Amino acid sequence: SGTGSEVTMVAVVSDTEKNVKMAFASNYLMPHAAILDPRMTQTLPPHLTAMTAMDAMTHAVEAYTCMAANPISDAYATAAIKKVSNSLFSVLDNTTDAHGRLELAQASTMAGIAFSNSMVGLVHSLGHALGAVAHLPHGLCMNLFLPYVLEYNKEVNGDKIAELLLPLAGPDIYAQTPAHLRADKAISTILTMRDRLYSLTKLPRTLSETGKVTEAQLDEVAEKALNDGSIIYNPKEASLEDLKSILKKAW
Ligand SMILES: [Fe+2]
C-alpha cells in the first residue's frame, strides 16, 4: 500500500547503468479496475508498512500542494491523508488489523488518483535522485525529504500547507491552532509522525540515519534532482544551490 500503481498513469524505470530513475506517464498505463484486498499486505513487515504509507502520504501532500492541484485531486488527497493519519499507527500496533490495512490500501489508491489528476513535486525529484544514487527504497526517500521540502515551499504556498493540518491532525487540533500557525503545525505533525515511526520501526528520518549515504554524494543527488521531471510542478522554483541546502537540512 504505497505507490498507488494500481491506478496511476505513471511508471518508473530504473537505469542501473546510468544510475537514474526515469518516470513515464501514459493513459495506457491506467487500468479498467483495481481490486484492493487487505489480505495482500497482512504480513508486510512494520518498516515496509511505514515507508510505503509515507509514499502514499507524500503523493497526497504533493498532489495537494503542487502547481497542478485542482478540486478533484484536492478531494482525493485530503481523504488519503486522513486515512494514513488515522490508520498507520493502529496497523503498526496490530499488524493483522484488517480494517486498518484496508484503510491504508484505500489511502494509497486515493493518493494515486490524486497525483494522477495533479502531479508531485520536489520531494519526488529529490527522492528519485537519491534512490538512483544511493539505492534506497522510494518510500524511505519520501520520508526523508517531506518535511524539509514543505518547509522550503512554505513561503509560497503556506496557505495550502496550513489546510493539510485538518486531515493530518483532526478537527480539534485544527480548531485550536490559530490560522497563521497552521502551516508550521502541519509540518511539525509530520515531523512527530516520523519520530514515532523511527521509534516503532527504525525508519530513518535523516540522510545520516540511513547509514547508506555519504556527504560526498549529495552534489550528485542535487544535480540529478534538478533534471527530474516532477520538479517543474513544485510551487517554488528551486536552483541547484536550493537543492543542496535542502539536502543539508535533511542530512
Ligand atoms: Fe512516490
mmCIF file of C-alpha atoms and ligand atoms in Angstrom:
data_model
loop_
_atom_site.group_PDB
_atom_site.id
_atom_site.type_symbol
_atom_site.label_atom_id
_atom_site.label_comp_id
_atom_site.label_asym_id
_atom_site.label_seq_id
_atom_site.Cartn_x
_atom_site.Cartn_y
_atom_site.Cartn_z
ATOM 1 C CA SER A 1 0.000 0.000 0.000
ATOM 2 C CA GLY A 2 2.130 2.869 -1.224
ATOM 3 C CA THR A 3 2.860 3.579 -4.843
ATOM 4 C CA GLY A 4 -0.762 3.641 -5.974
ATOM 5 C CA SER A 5 0.489 1.997 -9.176
ATOM 6 C CA GLU A 6 -2.745 0.035 -9.419
ATOM 7 C CA VAL A 7 -4.494 3.249 -10.520
ATOM 8 C CA THR A 8 -1.850 5.729 -11.665
ATOM 9 C CA MET A 9 -0.766 6.710 -15.148
ATOM 10 C CA VAL A 10 2.887 6.711 -14.055
ATOM 11 C CA ALA A 11 5.640 4.109 -14.283
ATOM 12 C CA VAL A 12 9.246 4.455 -13.112
ATOM 13 C CA VAL A 13 12.074 2.711 -14.933
ATOM 14 C CA SER A 14 15.455 2.427 -13.218
ATOM 15 C CA ASP A 15 18.531 2.686 -15.412
ATOM 16 C CA THR A 16 21.057 0.863 -13.238
ATOM 17 C CA GLU A 17 23.989 1.661 -15.550
ATOM 18 C CA LYS A 18 23.498 5.432 -15.588
ATOM 19 C CA ASN A 19 22.060 5.402 -12.046
ATOM 20 C CA VAL A 20 18.926 7.342 -12.958
ATOM 21 C CA LYS A 21 15.238 6.738 -12.361
ATOM 22 C CA MET A 22 13.030 7.816 -15.254
ATOM 23 C CA ALA A 23 9.322 8.447 -14.855
ATOM 24 C CA PHE A 24 6.898 7.823 -17.723
ATOM 25 C CA ALA A 25 3.278 8.868 -17.873
ATOM 26 C CA SER A 26 0.669 7.499 -20.231
ATOM 27 C CA ASN A 27 -3.061 6.985 -20.236
ATOM 28 C CA TYR A 28 -2.336 3.450 -21.466
ATOM 29 C CA LEU A 29 -0.946 2.643 -18.011
ATOM 30 C CA MET A 30 -4.375 3.205 -16.454
ATOM 31 C CA PRO A 31 -6.326 0.046 -15.535
ATOM 32 C CA HIS A 32 -10.032 -0.510 -16.083
ATOM 33 C CA ALA A 33 -10.415 -1.619 -12.473
ATOM 34 C CA ALA A 34 -8.316 -2.094 -9.346
ATOM 35 C CA ILE A 35 -9.147 -4.527 -6.553
ATOM 36 C CA LEU A 36 -7.934 -3.759 -3.016
ATOM 37 C CA ASP A 37 -7.631 -6.833 -0.803
ATOM 38 C CA PRO A 38 -6.141 -6.161 2.677
ATOM 39 C CA ARG A 39 -5.072 -9.804 2.952
ATOM 40 C CA MET A 40 -2.292 -8.977 0.476
ATOM 41 C CA THR A 41 -0.488 -6.741 3.000
ATOM 42 C CA GLN A 42 -1.373 -8.516 6.247
ATOM 43 C CA THR A 43 2.185 -9.883 6.690
ATOM 44 C CA LEU A 44 4.030 -6.822 5.361
ATOM 45 C CA PRO A 45 6.773 -6.081 7.958
ATOM 46 C CA PRO A 46 6.371 -2.887 10.038
ATOM 47 C CA HIS A 47 9.220 -0.873 8.464
ATOM 48 C CA LEU A 48 7.884 -1.598 4.953
ATOM 49 C CA THR A 49 4.366 -0.742 6.102
ATOM 50 C CA ALA A 50 5.729 2.560 7.418
ATOM 51 C CA MET A 51 7.759 3.522 4.349
ATOM 52 C CA THR A 52 5.051 2.604 1.846
ATOM 53 C CA ALA A 53 2.464 4.527 3.867
ATOM 54 C CA MET A 54 4.775 7.551 3.789
ATOM 55 C CA ASP A 55 4.988 7.210 -0.003
ATOM 56 C CA ALA A 56 1.174 7.379 -0.157
ATOM 57 C CA MET A 57 1.221 10.294 2.295
ATOM 58 C CA THR A 58 3.744 12.149 0.127
ATOM 59 C CA HIS A 59 1.722 11.533 -3.045
ATOM 60 C CA ALA A 60 -1.284 13.114 -1.372
ATOM 61 C CA VAL A 61 0.627 16.041 0.156
ATOM 62 C CA GLU A 62 2.439 16.845 -3.089
ATOM 63 C CA ALA A 63 -0.718 16.402 -5.220
ATOM 64 C CA TYR A 64 -2.412 18.918 -2.919
ATOM 65 C CA THR A 65 0.435 21.435 -2.743
ATOM 66 C CA CYS A 66 1.943 21.312 -6.258
ATOM 67 C CA MET A 67 1.097 23.632 -9.135
ATOM 68 C CA ALA A 68 -1.226 21.157 -10.887
ATOM 69 C CA ALA A 69 -3.552 20.785 -7.866
ATOM 70 C CA ASN A 70 -7.256 21.095 -8.652
ATOM 71 C CA PRO A 71 -10.555 20.416 -6.829
ATOM 72 C CA ILE A 72 -10.661 16.730 -7.869
ATOM 73 C CA SER A 73 -7.089 15.973 -6.775
ATOM 74 C CA ASP A 74 -7.637 18.004 -3.581
ATOM 75 C CA ALA A 75 -10.612 15.838 -2.592
ATOM 76 C CA TYR A 76 -8.738 12.561 -3.074
ATOM 77 C CA ALA A 77 -5.550 13.916 -1.484
ATOM 78 C CA THR A 78 -7.179 15.132 1.734
ATOM 79 C CA ALA A 79 -9.153 11.883 2.099
ATOM 80 C CA ALA A 80 -5.951 9.866 1.634
ATOM 81 C CA ILE A 81 -4.003 11.933 4.205
ATOM 82 C CA LYS A 82 -6.783 11.430 6.756
ATOM 83 C CA LYS A 83 -6.759 7.662 6.238
ATOM 84 C CA VAL A 84 -2.967 7.360 6.628
ATOM 85 C CA SER A 85 -3.010 9.598 9.726
ATOM 86 C CA ASN A 86 -5.851 7.634 11.314
ATOM 87 C CA SER A 87 -4.718 4.102 10.491
ATOM 88 C CA LEU A 88 -0.934 3.849 10.178
ATOM 89 C CA PHE A 89 -0.184 3.628 13.895
ATOM 90 C CA SER A 90 -3.055 1.279 14.678
ATOM 91 C CA VAL A 91 -1.755 -1.064 11.952
ATOM 92 C CA LEU A 92 1.785 -0.879 13.353
ATOM 93 C CA ASP A 93 0.302 -1.673 16.749
ATOM 94 C CA ASN A 94 -1.662 -4.624 15.433
ATOM 95 C CA THR A 95 -0.237 -5.703 12.062
ATOM 96 C CA THR A 96 -3.118 -8.030 11.233
ATOM 97 C CA ASP A 97 -5.748 -5.295 11.724
ATOM 98 C CA ALA A 98 -7.699 -5.969 8.505
ATOM 99 C CA HIS A 99 -9.725 -2.768 8.709
ATOM 100 C CA GLY A 100 -6.587 -0.633 9.165
ATOM 101 C CA ARG A 101 -4.830 -2.474 6.334
ATOM 102 C CA LEU A 102 -7.782 -1.764 4.038
ATOM 103 C CA GLU A 103 -7.725 1.893 5.081
ATOM 104 C CA LEU A 104 -4.022 2.106 4.140
ATOM 105 C CA ALA A 105 -4.701 0.378 0.811
ATOM 106 C CA GLN A 106 -7.537 2.807 0.090
ATOM 107 C CA ALA A 107 -5.308 5.716 1.093
ATOM 108 C CA SER A 108 -2.627 4.535 -1.312
ATOM 109 C CA THR A 109 -5.104 4.164 -4.167
ATOM 110 C CA MET A 110 -6.757 7.511 -3.463
ATOM 111 C CA ALA A 111 -3.360 9.237 -3.240
ATOM 112 C CA GLY A 112 -2.508 7.631 -6.595
ATOM 113 C CA ILE A 113 -5.729 9.010 -8.089
ATOM 114 C CA ALA A 114 -4.860 12.389 -6.556
ATOM 115 C CA PHE A 115 -1.424 12.682 -8.145
ATOM 116 C CA SER A 116 -2.560 11.212 -11.474
ATOM 117 C CA ASN A 117 -5.043 14.090 -11.652
ATOM 118 C CA SER A 118 -2.463 16.555 -10.349
ATOM 119 C CA MET A 119 1.287 15.902 -10.070
ATOM 120 C CA VAL A 120 4.010 15.540 -7.475
ATOM 121 C CA GLY A 121 6.872 17.922 -6.676
ATOM 122 C CA LEU A 122 10.287 18.385 -5.153
ATOM 123 C CA VAL A 123 10.057 15.542 -2.609
ATOM 124 C CA HIS A 124 9.804 13.176 -5.558
ATOM 125 C CA SER A 125 12.563 14.936 -7.536
ATOM 126 C CA LEU A 126 14.959 14.546 -4.616
ATOM 127 C CA GLY A 127 13.656 11.070 -3.841
ATOM 128 C CA HIS A 128 14.124 9.768 -7.390
ATOM 129 C CA ALA A 129 17.647 11.206 -7.435
ATOM 130 C CA LEU A 130 18.602 9.788 -4.045
ATOM 131 C CA GLY A 131 17.066 6.407 -4.888
ATOM 132 C CA ALA A 132 19.145 6.263 -8.063
ATOM 133 C CA VAL A 133 22.417 7.405 -6.474
ATOM 134 C CA ALA A 134 22.265 5.572 -3.131
ATOM 135 C CA HIS A 135 19.850 2.724 -3.980
ATOM 136 C CA LEU A 136 17.490 3.478 -1.111
ATOM 137 C CA PRO A 137 13.821 2.415 -1.232
ATOM 138 C CA HIS A 138 11.458 5.045 -2.640
ATOM 139 C CA GLY A 139 9.157 5.266 0.407
ATOM 140 C CA LEU A 140 12.150 5.830 2.682
ATOM 141 C CA CYS A 141 13.349 8.658 0.409
ATOM 142 C CA MET A 142 9.898 10.282 0.682
ATOM 143 C CA ASN A 143 10.039 10.065 4.470
ATOM 144 C CA LEU A 144 13.483 11.705 4.454
ATOM 145 C CA PHE A 145 12.529 14.770 2.415
ATOM 146 C CA LEU A 146 8.832 15.509 3.022
ATOM 147 C CA PRO A 147 9.064 17.953 5.975
ATOM 148 C CA TYR A 148 12.129 19.789 4.628
ATOM 149 C CA VAL A 149 10.540 20.391 1.222
ATOM 150 C CA LEU A 150 7.329 21.675 2.859
ATOM 151 C CA GLU A 151 9.498 23.989 4.937
ATOM 152 C CA TYR A 152 11.159 25.208 1.726
ATOM 153 C CA ASN A 153 7.850 25.686 -0.126
ATOM 154 C CA LYS A 154 6.011 27.284 2.783
ATOM 155 C CA GLU A 155 6.642 30.925 1.872
ATOM 156 C CA VAL A 156 4.954 30.349 -1.487
ATOM 157 C CA ASN A 157 2.046 28.073 -0.569
ATOM 158 C CA GLY A 158 1.816 28.146 3.217
ATOM 159 C CA ASP A 159 -1.948 28.618 2.925
ATOM 160 C CA LYS A 160 -2.327 25.222 1.244
ATOM 161 C CA ILE A 161 0.066 23.521 3.653
ATOM 162 C CA ALA A 162 -1.992 25.034 6.501
ATOM 163 C CA GLU A 163 -5.160 23.380 5.186
ATOM 164 C CA LEU A 164 -3.468 19.983 5.499
ATOM 165 C CA LEU A 165 -3.476 20.288 9.283
ATOM 166 C CA LEU A 166 -7.130 19.213 9.297
ATOM 167 C CA PRO A 167 -6.644 15.782 7.660
ATOM 168 C CA LEU A 168 -3.248 15.341 9.368
ATOM 169 C CA ALA A 169 -4.215 16.134 12.941
ATOM 170 C CA GLY A 170 -8.022 16.173 13.096
ATOM 171 C CA PRO A 171 -10.619 18.873 13.794
ATOM 172 C CA ASP A 172 -9.713 19.559 17.456
ATOM 173 C CA ILE A 173 -6.071 20.438 16.821
ATOM 174 C CA TYR A 174 -7.005 22.302 13.624
ATOM 175 C CA ALA A 175 -9.527 24.447 15.526
ATOM 176 C CA GLN A 176 -7.149 25.039 18.451
ATOM 177 C CA THR A 177 -4.343 26.249 16.158
ATOM 178 C CA PRO A 178 -4.516 29.907 15.030
ATOM 179 C CA ALA A 179 -4.713 30.196 11.241
ATOM 180 C CA HIS A 180 -1.254 31.759 10.861
ATOM 181 C CA LEU A 181 0.371 28.849 12.735
ATOM 182 C CA ARG A 182 -1.358 26.013 10.889
ATOM 183 C CA ALA A 183 1.287 25.500 8.205
ATOM 184 C CA ASP A 184 4.017 25.135 10.848
ATOM 185 C CA LYS A 185 1.783 22.852 12.886
ATOM 186 C CA ALA A 186 1.121 20.666 9.807
ATOM 187 C CA ILE A 187 4.878 20.331 9.246
ATOM 188 C CA SER A 188 5.535 19.590 12.926
ATOM 189 C CA THR A 189 2.773 16.945 12.844
ATOM 190 C CA ILE A 190 4.672 15.214 10.035
ATOM 191 C CA LEU A 191 7.940 15.518 11.988
ATOM 192 C CA THR A 192 6.278 13.928 15.029
ATOM 193 C CA MET A 193 4.849 11.167 12.853
ATOM 194 C CA ARG A 194 8.379 10.437 11.598
ATOM 195 C CA ASP A 195 9.721 10.348 15.161
ATOM 196 C CA ARG A 196 7.056 7.813 16.124
ATOM 197 C CA LEU A 197 7.808 5.725 13.025
ATOM 198 C CA TYR A 198 11.505 5.818 13.918
ATOM 199 C CA SER A 199 10.882 4.593 17.453
ATOM 200 C CA LEU A 200 8.489 1.859 16.286
ATOM 201 C CA THR A 201 10.221 0.645 13.100
ATOM 202 C CA LYS A 202 13.648 2.353 12.945
ATOM 203 C CA LEU A 203 12.600 4.079 9.706
ATOM 204 C CA PRO A 204 15.388 6.681 9.198
ATOM 205 C CA ARG A 205 14.411 10.367 9.415
ATOM 206 C CA THR A 206 17.599 11.864 8.058
ATOM 207 C CA LEU A 207 20.155 11.041 5.409
ATOM 208 C CA SER A 208 22.777 10.319 8.072
ATOM 209 C CA GLU A 209 20.432 7.950 9.926
ATOM 210 C CA THR A 210 20.217 5.765 6.804
ATOM 211 C CA GLY A 211 23.947 4.961 7.148
ATOM 212 C CA LYS A 212 23.953 4.452 3.375
ATOM 213 C CA VAL A 213 24.589 7.933 2.030
ATOM 214 C CA THR A 214 27.848 9.893 2.131
ATOM 215 C CA GLU A 215 28.043 13.681 2.140
ATOM 216 C CA ALA A 216 30.182 13.406 -0.998
ATOM 217 C CA GLN A 217 27.153 12.008 -2.878
ATOM 218 C CA LEU A 218 24.900 14.993 -2.154
ATOM 219 C CA ASP A 219 26.065 17.120 -5.103
ATOM 220 C CA GLU A 220 25.221 14.286 -7.480
ATOM 221 C CA VAL A 221 21.794 13.905 -5.849
ATOM 222 C CA ALA A 222 21.147 17.656 -6.250
ATOM 223 C CA GLU A 223 22.200 17.626 -9.913
ATOM 224 C CA LYS A 224 20.001 14.630 -10.724
ATOM 225 C CA ALA A 225 17.046 16.133 -8.850
ATOM 226 C CA LEU A 226 17.340 19.310 -10.918
ATOM 227 C CA ASN A 227 16.804 17.213 -14.073
ATOM 228 C CA ASP A 228 13.868 15.236 -12.659
ATOM 229 C CA GLY A 229 10.528 15.801 -14.380
ATOM 230 C CA SER A 230 8.451 16.421 -11.260
ATOM 231 C CA ILE A 231 10.496 19.487 -10.237
ATOM 232 C CA ILE A 232 8.614 21.676 -12.736
ATOM 233 C CA TYR A 233 5.378 21.236 -10.753
ATOM 234 C CA ASN A 234 6.913 22.286 -7.452
ATOM 235 C CA PRO A 235 5.229 25.515 -6.299
ATOM 236 C CA LYS A 236 8.545 27.232 -5.575
ATOM 237 C CA GLU A 237 11.364 27.385 -8.096
ATOM 238 C CA ALA A 238 14.500 25.575 -6.937
ATOM 239 C CA SER A 239 18.067 26.149 -8.099
ATOM 240 C CA LEU A 240 20.946 23.742 -7.672
ATOM 241 C CA GLU A 241 22.015 25.701 -4.591
ATOM 242 C CA ASP A 242 18.481 25.488 -3.138
ATOM 243 C CA LEU A 243 18.507 21.714 -3.590
ATOM 244 C CA LYS A 244 21.899 21.467 -1.908
ATOM 245 C CA SER A 245 20.655 23.443 1.077
ATOM 246 C CA ILE A 246 17.542 21.217 1.417
ATOM 247 C CA LEU A 247 19.838 18.176 1.309
ATOM 248 C CA LYS A 248 21.987 19.738 4.017
ATOM 249 C CA LYS A 249 18.899 20.221 6.219
ATOM 250 C CA ALA A 250 17.874 16.636 5.562
ATOM 251 C CA TRP A 251 21.357 15.397 6.430
HETATM 252 FE FE FE B 1 6.097 8.136 -4.705
#
